[in-house]
Coordinates of C-alpha atoms and ligand atoms in Angstrom, one line a residue:
X613 CA 84.9 167.7 101.5
X614 CA 85.0 164.0 100.8
X615 CA 83.5 161.3 102.9
X616 CA 85.9 158.7 104.1
X617 CA 84.9 155.8 106.2
X618 CA 86.5 155.1 109.5
X619 CA 89.8 156.2 110.9
X620 CA 91.5 154.2 113.6
X621 CA 93.9 155.5 116.2
X622 CA 97.2 154.1 117.4
X623 CA 97.7 153.8 121.1
X624 CA 98.8 157.0 122.9
X625 CA 102.1 155.3 123.9
X626 CA 103.2 155.1 120.3
X627 CA 102.1 158.7 119.7
X628 CA 103.8 160.3 122.6
X629 CA 106.7 157.9 123.1
X630 CA 105.7 157.5 126.7
X631 CA 103.2 155.3 128.4
X632 CA 99.9 157.0 129.3
X633 CA 100.7 156.9 133.0
X634 CA 97.2 157.3 134.4
X635 CA 95.7 154.9 131.9
X636 CA 94.2 151.8 133.4
X637 CA 92.1 149.0 131.9
X638 CA 88.6 150.4 131.6
X639 CA 90.0 153.7 130.3
X640 CA 90.6 152.7 126.8
X641 CA 88.9 154.8 124.1
X642 CA 88.2 153.8 120.5
X643 CA 86.9 156.5 118.1
X644 CA 85.5 155.7 114.7
X645 CA 85.1 158.7 112.4
X646 CA 82.7 159.2 109.4
X647 CA 82.3 162.2 107.1
X648 CA 84.4 165.2 106.2
X649 CA 88.0 166.2 107.1
X650 CA 86.6 168.5 109.7
X651 CA 85.3 165.4 111.5
X652 CA 88.7 163.8 111.3
X653 CA 90.2 166.9 112.8
X654 CA 87.5 166.9 115.5
X655 CA 88.4 163.3 116.4
X656 CA 92.0 164.4 117.0
X657 CA 90.6 167.1 119.3
X658 CA 88.5 164.6 121.1
X659 CA 91.6 162.4 121.5
X660 CA 93.4 165.4 122.8
X661 CA 90.8 166.1 125.5
X662 CA 90.5 162.5 126.5
X663 CA 94.2 161.9 126.5
X664 CA 94.7 164.8 128.8
X665 CA 92.1 163.2 131.1
X666 CA 94.0 159.9 131.4
X667 CA 92.3 157.9 128.7
X668 CA 94.4 155.6 126.5
X669 CA 93.5 155.7 122.9
X670 CA 93.3 152.3 121.2
X671 CA 92.8 151.2 117.6
X672 CA 91.4 147.9 118.7
X673 CA 87.6 148.0 119.2
X674 CA 87.7 144.7 121.1
X675 CA 90.0 146.2 123.6
X676 CA 87.9 149.3 124.3
X677 CA 85.9 150.4 127.3
X678 CA 84.5 153.4 125.4
X679 CA 83.4 153.5 121.8
X680 CA 82.7 156.9 120.3
X681 CA 81.3 157.3 116.8
X682 CA 82.0 160.7 115.3
X683 CA 79.2 161.1 112.8
X684 CA 78.1 163.0 109.7
X685 CA 74.6 164.2 108.7
X686 CA 75.4 165.7 105.3
X687 CA 73.4 163.1 103.3
X688 CA 71.0 160.4 104.4
X689 CA 73.4 157.7 103.3
X690 CA 76.0 159.0 105.8
X691 CA 73.5 158.7 108.6
X692 CA 72.2 155.3 107.5
X693 CA 75.8 153.9 107.6
X694 CA 76.2 155.0 111.2
X695 CA 72.8 153.6 112.2
X696 CA 73.8 150.3 110.6
X697 CA 77.1 150.4 112.5
X698 CA 75.2 150.9 115.7
X699 CA 73.4 147.5 115.3
X700 CA 76.9 145.9 114.9
X701 CA 78.1 147.7 118.1
X702 CA 75.2 146.2 120.0
X703 CA 77.1 142.9 119.8
X704 CA 80.0 144.4 121.7
X705 CA 77.7 145.7 124.3
X706 CA 76.1 142.3 124.8
X707 CA 79.6 140.8 125.4
X708 CA 80.5 143.7 127.7
X709 CA 77.5 145.4 129.3
X710 CA 79.8 148.0 130.9
X711 CA 80.9 149.2 127.5
X712 CA 80.2 152.9 127.0
X713 CA 78.9 153.9 123.6
X714 CA 78.7 157.5 122.5
X715 CA 77.5 159.3 119.4
X716 CA 79.3 162.6 118.8
X717 CA 79.3 165.1 115.9
X718 CA 76.6 166.2 113.5
X719 CA 74.2 163.3 113.9
X720 CA 74.3 163.9 117.7
X721 CA 73.4 167.5 117.1
X722 CA 70.6 166.7 114.7
X723 CA 68.9 163.8 116.4
X724 CA 69.7 164.7 120.0
X725 CA 67.9 162.6 122.7
X726 CA 66.2 160.5 120.0
X727 CA 69.5 158.6 119.7
X728 CA 69.3 157.6 123.3
X729 CA 65.5 156.8 123.4
X730 CA 65.4 155.1 120.0
X731 CA 68.8 153.3 120.1
X732 CA 69.1 151.5 123.4
X733 CA 72.8 150.9 122.8
X734 CA 73.7 154.7 123.0
X735 CA 74.8 156.1 126.4
X736 CA 76.2 159.4 125.4
X737 CA 75.2 162.1 122.8
X738 CA 77.5 165.1 122.3
X739 CA 77.3 167.8 119.6
X740 CA 80.4 169.3 118.0
X741 CA 80.7 172.1 120.4
X742 CA 80.4 170.0 123.6
X743 CA 83.5 167.8 123.5
X744 CA 85.0 169.3 126.6
X745 CA 82.2 167.7 128.6
X746 CA 83.1 164.1 127.5
X747 CA 85.2 163.2 130.5
X748 CA 82.7 164.5 133.1
X749 CA 79.7 162.9 131.3
X750 CA 81.6 159.5 131.1
X751 CA 82.4 159.8 134.9
X752 CA 78.8 160.6 135.7
X753 CA 77.6 157.7 133.6
X754 CA 79.9 155.3 135.3
X755 CA 79.1 156.6 138.8
X756 CA 75.3 157.0 138.5
X757 CA 74.3 155.1 135.4
X758 CA 72.8 158.3 134.0
X759 CA 73.0 158.6 130.3
X760 CA 74.6 161.9 129.1
X761 CA 73.5 164.4 126.5
X762 CA 75.1 167.7 125.6
X763 CA 74.1 169.3 122.3
X764 CA 74.3 173.1 122.8
X765 CA 76.0 175.0 120.0
X766 CA 78.4 177.7 120.9
X767 CA 79.2 181.0 119.4
X768 CA 82.7 181.0 120.7
X769 CA 84.1 177.5 121.1
X770 CA 87.1 176.8 118.8
X771 CA 89.1 174.4 120.9
X772 CA 92.0 176.7 120.3
X773 CA 93.8 175.6 123.5
X774 CA 93.3 171.9 122.9
X775 CA 96.4 170.0 121.6
X776 CA 95.0 167.5 119.1
X777 CA 96.5 164.0 119.2
X778 CA 97.3 163.1 115.6
X779 CA 98.6 160.0 114.0
X780 CA 102.2 160.3 112.9
X781 CA 102.5 161.0 109.3
X782 CA 103.2 163.3 106.4
X783 CA 99.8 165.1 106.1
X784 CA 97.9 166.8 108.9
X785 CA 94.6 168.6 109.2
X786 CA 94.5 171.9 111.1
X787 CA 91.1 173.3 111.9
X788 CA 91.1 177.2 111.7
X789 CA 87.4 177.9 112.2
X790 CA 84.1 176.2 113.0
X791 CA 80.5 176.5 111.8
X792 CA 79.0 178.1 108.7
X793 CA 76.7 181.1 108.2
X794 CA 76.0 180.5 104.5
X795 CA 72.8 178.6 104.9
X796 CA 72.9 177.0 101.4
X797 CA 69.3 175.7 101.0
X798 CA 70.4 172.0 100.7
X799 CA 72.8 172.0 103.6
X800 CA 72.4 170.9 107.1
X801 CA 75.8 172.1 108.3
X802 CA 74.7 175.5 109.7
X803 CA 72.2 173.6 111.9
X804 CA 74.6 170.9 113.1
X805 CA 77.8 172.9 113.5
X806 CA 76.3 176.3 114.3
X807 CA 77.6 179.8 113.7
X808 CA 80.8 180.7 112.1
X809 CA 83.7 181.5 114.4
X810 CA 87.5 181.6 113.8
X811 CA 90.5 180.7 115.9
X812 CA 92.9 183.5 116.7
X813 CA 95.7 183.8 114.1
X814 CA 98.4 183.3 116.7
X815 CA 96.9 179.9 117.8
X816 CA 96.9 178.6 114.2
X817 CA 100.4 179.9 113.4
X818 CA 101.8 178.3 116.6
X819 CA 100.2 175.0 115.8
X820 CA 101.5 175.0 112.2
X821 CA 105.0 175.7 113.4
X822 CA 104.7 172.8 115.8
X823 CA 103.4 170.5 113.0
X824 CA 106.5 171.4 111.0
X825 CA 108.7 170.6 113.9
X826 CA 106.9 167.3 114.4
X827 CA 107.8 166.2 110.9
X828 CA 104.6 166.8 109.0
X829 CA 105.1 168.0 105.5
X830 CA 101.7 168.8 104.1
X831 CA 99.1 170.6 106.1
X832 CA 95.5 171.4 105.1
X833 CA 93.8 174.3 106.9
X834 CA 90.2 173.4 107.5
X835 CA 87.0 175.3 107.7
X836 CA 83.5 175.1 106.2
X837 CA 84.2 178.3 104.4
X838 CA 87.8 179.4 105.1
X839 CA 87.4 182.6 103.1
X840 CA 85.3 184.1 105.8
X841 CA 88.0 183.6 108.4
X842 CA 88.5 186.6 110.6
X843 CA 90.9 187.2 113.5
X844 CA 90.8 190.9 114.6
X845 CA 91.8 192.8 111.5
X846 CA 93.2 189.7 109.7
X847 CA 91.5 187.9 107.0
X848 CA 92.2 184.4 105.5
X849 CA 94.9 185.7 103.1
X850 CA 96.7 187.2 106.1
X851 CA 96.5 183.9 107.9
X852 CA 97.8 182.0 104.9
X853 CA 100.7 184.4 104.4
X854 CA 101.6 184.2 108.1
X855 CA 101.5 180.4 108.0
X856 CA 103.5 180.3 104.8
X857 CA 106.2 182.4 106.4
X858 CA 106.2 180.7 109.8
X859 CA 106.4 177.2 108.4
X860 CA 108.5 177.4 105.3
X861 CA 109.2 173.6 105.1
X862 CA 105.5 172.8 104.9
X863 CA 103.3 172.6 101.9
X864 CA 100.1 174.4 102.9
X865 CA 96.7 173.9 101.4
X866 CA 93.1 174.7 102.5
X867 CA 89.6 173.6 102.1
X868 CA 86.8 174.5 101.6
X869 CA 86.0 177.8 99.9
X870 CA 82.8 179.5 98.9
X871 CA 82.9 181.4 95.6
X872 CA 81.2 184.4 97.1
X873 CA 84.1 185.2 99.4
X874 CA 87.1 184.1 97.3
X875 CA 89.1 187.3 96.9
X876 CA 91.8 188.5 94.4
X877 CA 94.0 189.1 97.4
X878 CA 93.8 185.4 98.3
X879 CA 94.8 184.3 94.8
X880 CA 97.7 186.8 94.8
X881 CA 98.8 185.5 98.2
X882 CA 98.9 182.0 96.9
X883 CA 101.0 183.2 94.0
X884 CA 103.4 185.0 96.2
X885 CA 104.4 182.1 98.5
X886 CA 106.1 178.9 97.0
X887 CA 104.9 176.7 99.9
X888 CA 101.2 177.6 99.4
X889 CA 99.9 174.9 97.1
X890 CA 98.6 175.9 93.7
X891 CA 95.5 173.9 94.4
X892 CA 92.0 175.3 94.9
X893 CA 88.8 173.5 95.8
X894 CA 85.9 175.7 94.8
X895 CA 82.5 174.0 95.0
X896 CA 80.2 175.1 92.1
X897 CA 77.3 172.7 92.9
X898 CA 75.4 173.4 89.7
X899 CA 76.0 175.1 86.3
X900 CA 72.5 176.6 86.1
X901 CA 71.8 180.1 87.5
X902 CA 68.2 179.1 88.2
X903 CA 69.3 176.2 90.3
X904 CA 72.1 178.1 92.0
X905 CA 69.5 180.7 93.1
X906 CA 67.2 178.0 94.5
X907 CA 70.3 176.6 96.3
X908 CA 70.9 180.0 97.8
X909 CA 74.5 180.0 96.7
X910 CA 74.6 183.8 96.1
X911 CA 76.6 183.7 92.9
X912 CA 75.9 183.3 89.2
X913 CA 77.8 181.1 86.7
X914 CA 79.2 184.3 85.2
X915 CA 80.6 185.3 88.6
X916 CA 82.0 181.9 89.3
X917 CA 83.7 181.8 85.8
X918 CA 85.2 185.2 86.4
X919 CA 86.8 183.9 89.6
X920 CA 88.1 180.9 87.7
X921 CA 89.6 183.2 85.0
X922 CA 91.4 185.2 87.7
X923 CA 92.7 182.0 89.3
X924 CA 93.9 180.6 86.0
X925 CA 95.6 183.8 84.9
X926 CA 97.4 184.4 88.2
X927 CA 98.2 180.7 88.9
X928 CA 98.7 179.2 85.4
X929 CA 99.6 175.7 86.8
X930 CA 96.8 175.6 89.3
X931 CA 94.9 172.3 90.0
X932 CA 91.2 172.8 90.5
X933 CA 88.5 170.7 92.1
X934 CA 84.8 171.1 92.9
X935 CA 81.7 169.7 94.5
X936 CA 78.6 169.0 92.3
X937 CA 75.1 168.0 93.3
X938 CA 72.9 166.2 90.8
X939 CA 69.1 166.2 90.9
X940 CA 68.5 169.2 93.2
X941 CA 64.8 170.2 93.4
X942 CA 63.3 171.2 90.0
X943 CA 66.5 170.5 88.1
X944 CA 65.6 170.0 84.4
X945 CA 67.6 168.2 81.7
X946 CA 68.7 171.6 80.5
X947 CA 70.0 172.6 84.0
X948 CA 71.9 169.3 84.1
X949 CA 73.4 170.0 80.7
X950 CA 74.6 173.4 82.0
X951 CA 76.4 171.6 84.8
X952 CA 78.1 169.3 82.3
X953 CA 79.0 172.5 80.3
X954 CA 80.6 174.3 83.2
X955 CA 82.6 171.1 84.0
X956 CA 83.9 171.1 80.3
X957 CA 84.7 174.8 80.5
X958 CA 86.6 174.8 83.8
X959 CA 88.2 171.4 83.3
X960 CA 88.5 170.5 87.0
X961 CA 91.3 168.1 87.9
X962 CA 88.9 166.4 90.3
X963 CA 85.4 166.6 91.7
X964 CA 83.3 165.3 94.6
X965 CA 79.9 164.4 93.1
X966 CA 76.7 163.7 95.0
X967 CA 73.0 163.0 94.5
X968 CA 70.8 165.5 96.2
X969 CA 69.6 164.2 99.5
X970 CA 66.9 166.2 101.3
X971 CA 67.8 167.2 104.9
X972 CA 65.3 168.2 107.5
X973 CA 65.4 171.8 108.8
X974 CA 67.0 173.1 105.6
X975 CA 65.2 175.5 103.2
X976 CA 65.1 172.9 100.5
X977 CA 63.3 170.5 102.8
X978 CA 60.2 172.6 102.2
X979 CA 60.6 172.2 98.4
X980 CA 59.5 169.2 96.5
X981 CA 62.3 166.6 96.0
X982 CA 60.9 166.2 92.5
X983 CA 63.7 164.6 90.5
X984 CA 63.1 160.9 90.7
X985 CA 65.8 158.6 91.9
X986 CA 66.5 157.0 88.5
X987 CA 67.1 160.4 86.9
X988 CA 69.3 161.6 89.8
X989 CA 71.4 158.5 89.4
X990 CA 71.6 158.7 85.7
X991 CA 72.6 162.4 85.9
X992 CA 75.2 161.6 88.6
X993 CA 76.7 158.9 86.4
X994 CA 77.0 161.3 83.5
X995 CA 78.7 163.8 85.7
X996 CA 81.1 161.1 87.1
X997 CA 81.9 159.8 83.6
X998 CA 82.6 163.3 82.2
X999 CA 84.8 164.1 85.2
X1000 CA 86.7 160.9 84.7
X1001 CA 87.4 161.8 81.1
X1002 CA 88.5 165.4 82.1
X1003 CA 90.7 164.1 84.9
X1004 CA 92.3 161.7 82.5
X1005 CA 92.9 164.4 79.9
X1006 CA 94.4 166.8 82.5
X1007 CA 96.6 164.1 84.0
X1008 CA 97.8 163.0 80.5
X1009 CA 99.0 166.6 80.0
X1010 CA 101.4 166.1 82.8
X1011 CA 103.3 163.3 81.0
X1012 CA 106.8 164.4 80.2
X1013 CA 106.7 167.2 82.8
X1014 CA 108.6 167.3 86.1
X1015 CA 107.0 167.7 89.6
X1016 CA 108.2 167.9 93.1
X1017 CA 106.6 165.0 94.9
X1018 CA 106.5 164.5 98.7
X1019 CA 106.8 160.8 99.4
X1020 CA 104.1 159.5 101.7
X1021 CA 104.8 155.8 101.8
X1022 CA 104.8 152.4 100.1
X1023 CA 102.1 152.0 97.4
X1024 CA 99.2 149.8 98.6
X1025 CA 99.3 147.9 95.3
X1026 CA 103.0 147.0 95.3
X1027 CA 105.8 147.1 97.8
X1028 CA 108.2 147.9 94.9
X1029 CA 106.5 151.2 94.4
X1030 CA 106.3 154.4 96.5
X1031 CA 103.5 156.9 96.4
X1032 CA 103.4 160.6 97.1
X1033 CA 101.6 163.8 96.2
X1034 CA 102.3 166.8 94.0
X1035 CA 101.6 170.4 95.1
X1036 CA 98.4 170.1 93.0
X1037 CA 97.2 167.2 95.1
X1038 CA 97.8 164.5 92.5
X1039 CA 98.9 161.1 93.6
X1040 CA 102.1 159.9 92.0
X1041 CA 103.6 156.4 91.9
X1042 CA 107.3 155.9 91.4
X1043 CA 109.6 152.8 91.8
X1044 CA 111.2 152.4 95.2
X1045 CA 114.5 154.3 95.2
X1046 CA 115.6 154.7 98.8
X1047 CA 113.4 157.8 99.4
X1048 CA 111.7 157.9 102.7
X1049 CA 108.3 159.2 103.7
X1050 CA 108.5 163.0 103.9
X1051 CA 111.4 163.3 101.3
X1052 CA 110.9 165.6 98.4
X1053 CA 111.7 164.0 95.1
X1054 CA 111.7 165.5 91.6
X1055 CA 109.7 163.2 89.4
X1056 CA 109.3 163.0 85.6
X1057 CA 105.8 161.8 84.8
X1058 CA 105.9 158.9 82.2
X1059 CA 102.2 157.9 82.1
X1060 CA 98.9 158.8 83.7
X1061 CA 95.3 157.7 84.1
X1062 CA 92.3 159.5 85.5
X1063 CA 93.3 158.9 89.1
X1064 CA 97.1 158.6 89.2
X1065 CA 100.4 159.8 87.7
X1066 CA 103.2 157.3 87.2
X1067 CA 106.8 158.5 86.9
X1068 CA 110.5 158.1 87.7
X1069 CA 112.6 160.1 90.1
X1070 CA 115.1 162.4 88.4
X1071 CA 118.6 161.9 89.8
X1072 CA 119.9 164.9 91.7
X1073 CA 123.2 166.2 90.3
Ligands
LIG1468 N1 72.7 166.5 99.3 C1 73.7 166.2 98.5 N2 74.9 166.8 98.7 C2 75.1 167.7 99.6 N3 76.1 168.4 100.0 C3 75.8 169.2 101.0 N4 74.5 169.0 101.4 C4 74.0 168.0 100.5 C5 72.8 167.4 100.3 N5 71.8 167.7 101.1 C6 77.4 168.4 99.3 C7 77.8 169.8 98.7 C8 78.8 170.3 99.6 C9 79.5 169.0 100.0 C10 80.3 169.1 101.2 O1 78.4 168.1 100.2 O2 78.3 169.5 97.4 O3 79.7 171.2 99.0
LIG1469 FE1 76.9 173.8 103.7 FE2 76.9 176.0 102.1 FE3 78.0 176.1 104.5 FE4 79.2 174.6 102.6 S1 78.9 176.9 102.5 S2 78.9 174.0 104.8 S3 77.4 173.8 101.5 S4 75.9 175.8 104.1

């Protein structure tokens, strides 16, 4: 999952079409989100909980009575960024001593009370399974001045009954499960998000139908490892098939998968339904069996490649992406070259690439972080450069071909251009032609670089 900085929310009024009746000054909430898509989906849940309790969601930090920061712990950098942001937020608190500042999400779960004792500016700390307590902890803080902390992880919480408040748009996230039981040795997620649990199939299907009715066109089902989704006797393939049938006007994708659990049934399900995107994100992390074993990834390169072969033979036009970590403990130059080799062999359309960052509590925390910073950076650069070349090569192969593109809006670089996405998750730029966000347009690709396809709409007869 990629790390995106900061998401802001439009006021509730413009989301619901009605004024938030109970809202009053002093009940304005501003949420800033860091980290993976799951966090962005969680912020929508938090907004849902708070909206229901009479809070008015604002995108203007200067206007807010409550600032929540939804945080990420996956790498040290992600935490450092939030700690830096907290020093900026101190200024707001100086101006308005009544301002409530809360840290929620993975950092809250990991650092717990320390956030309150070491960072004077923090009033509330809530872990990912405690968001229902937000309104009562805020009330208590306002009534008694008592700072609030809630960091219990749950085995059952899925927020299935909470209606997320989303920004209007074309794409939506839909969380189908929470937590992770994989315990990869480098990863802090099982400690910050707790045990794996799935939402009931009906809840997910009802929500996706609603998203279609609301005008969304592209929905990503989210979970730390969607392939271990379970609802009674239904597995993830069953869920996907149900969603595909229930919301035929939506493009449906999902992230993220673990190679150990990706079944043939899933690949065949994707092949069977036109509205299931032919796009699979399958993190490989490393191309060396020795390193994969130390990472506790529970598969070998051979097994991973056999899944890739099945995917490519059943879904010949599939787009593939992955996650790669450079410089994991004991990684040698030879291991690193094996990672470059697997990238060349698979030819991913895209990749999220990271330097290994030791995280407390994980198994790898006990190992020596023995690849020096310079080597980690150099290896990461080699990985990034190779991926850029491969993405460019793959994108160039699309030139001359036709794709259905769902238009998302006006291009950021020019108001004479529109941008949209293909089923394979590639961004496409075309000249403005009267198409509106949400429209499906057939596009012939005329040129491409490593990040973007450029093309022209094909007139419909
Ligand atoms: N250091 C670097 N990258 C990490 N990831 C998870 N934990 C770490 C870590 N400690 C990466 C993995 C994972 C993605 C979400 O983040 O590649 O798939
Ligand atoms: Fe972390 Fe591994 Fe779970 Fe992904 S599968 S969230 S990398 S522990």
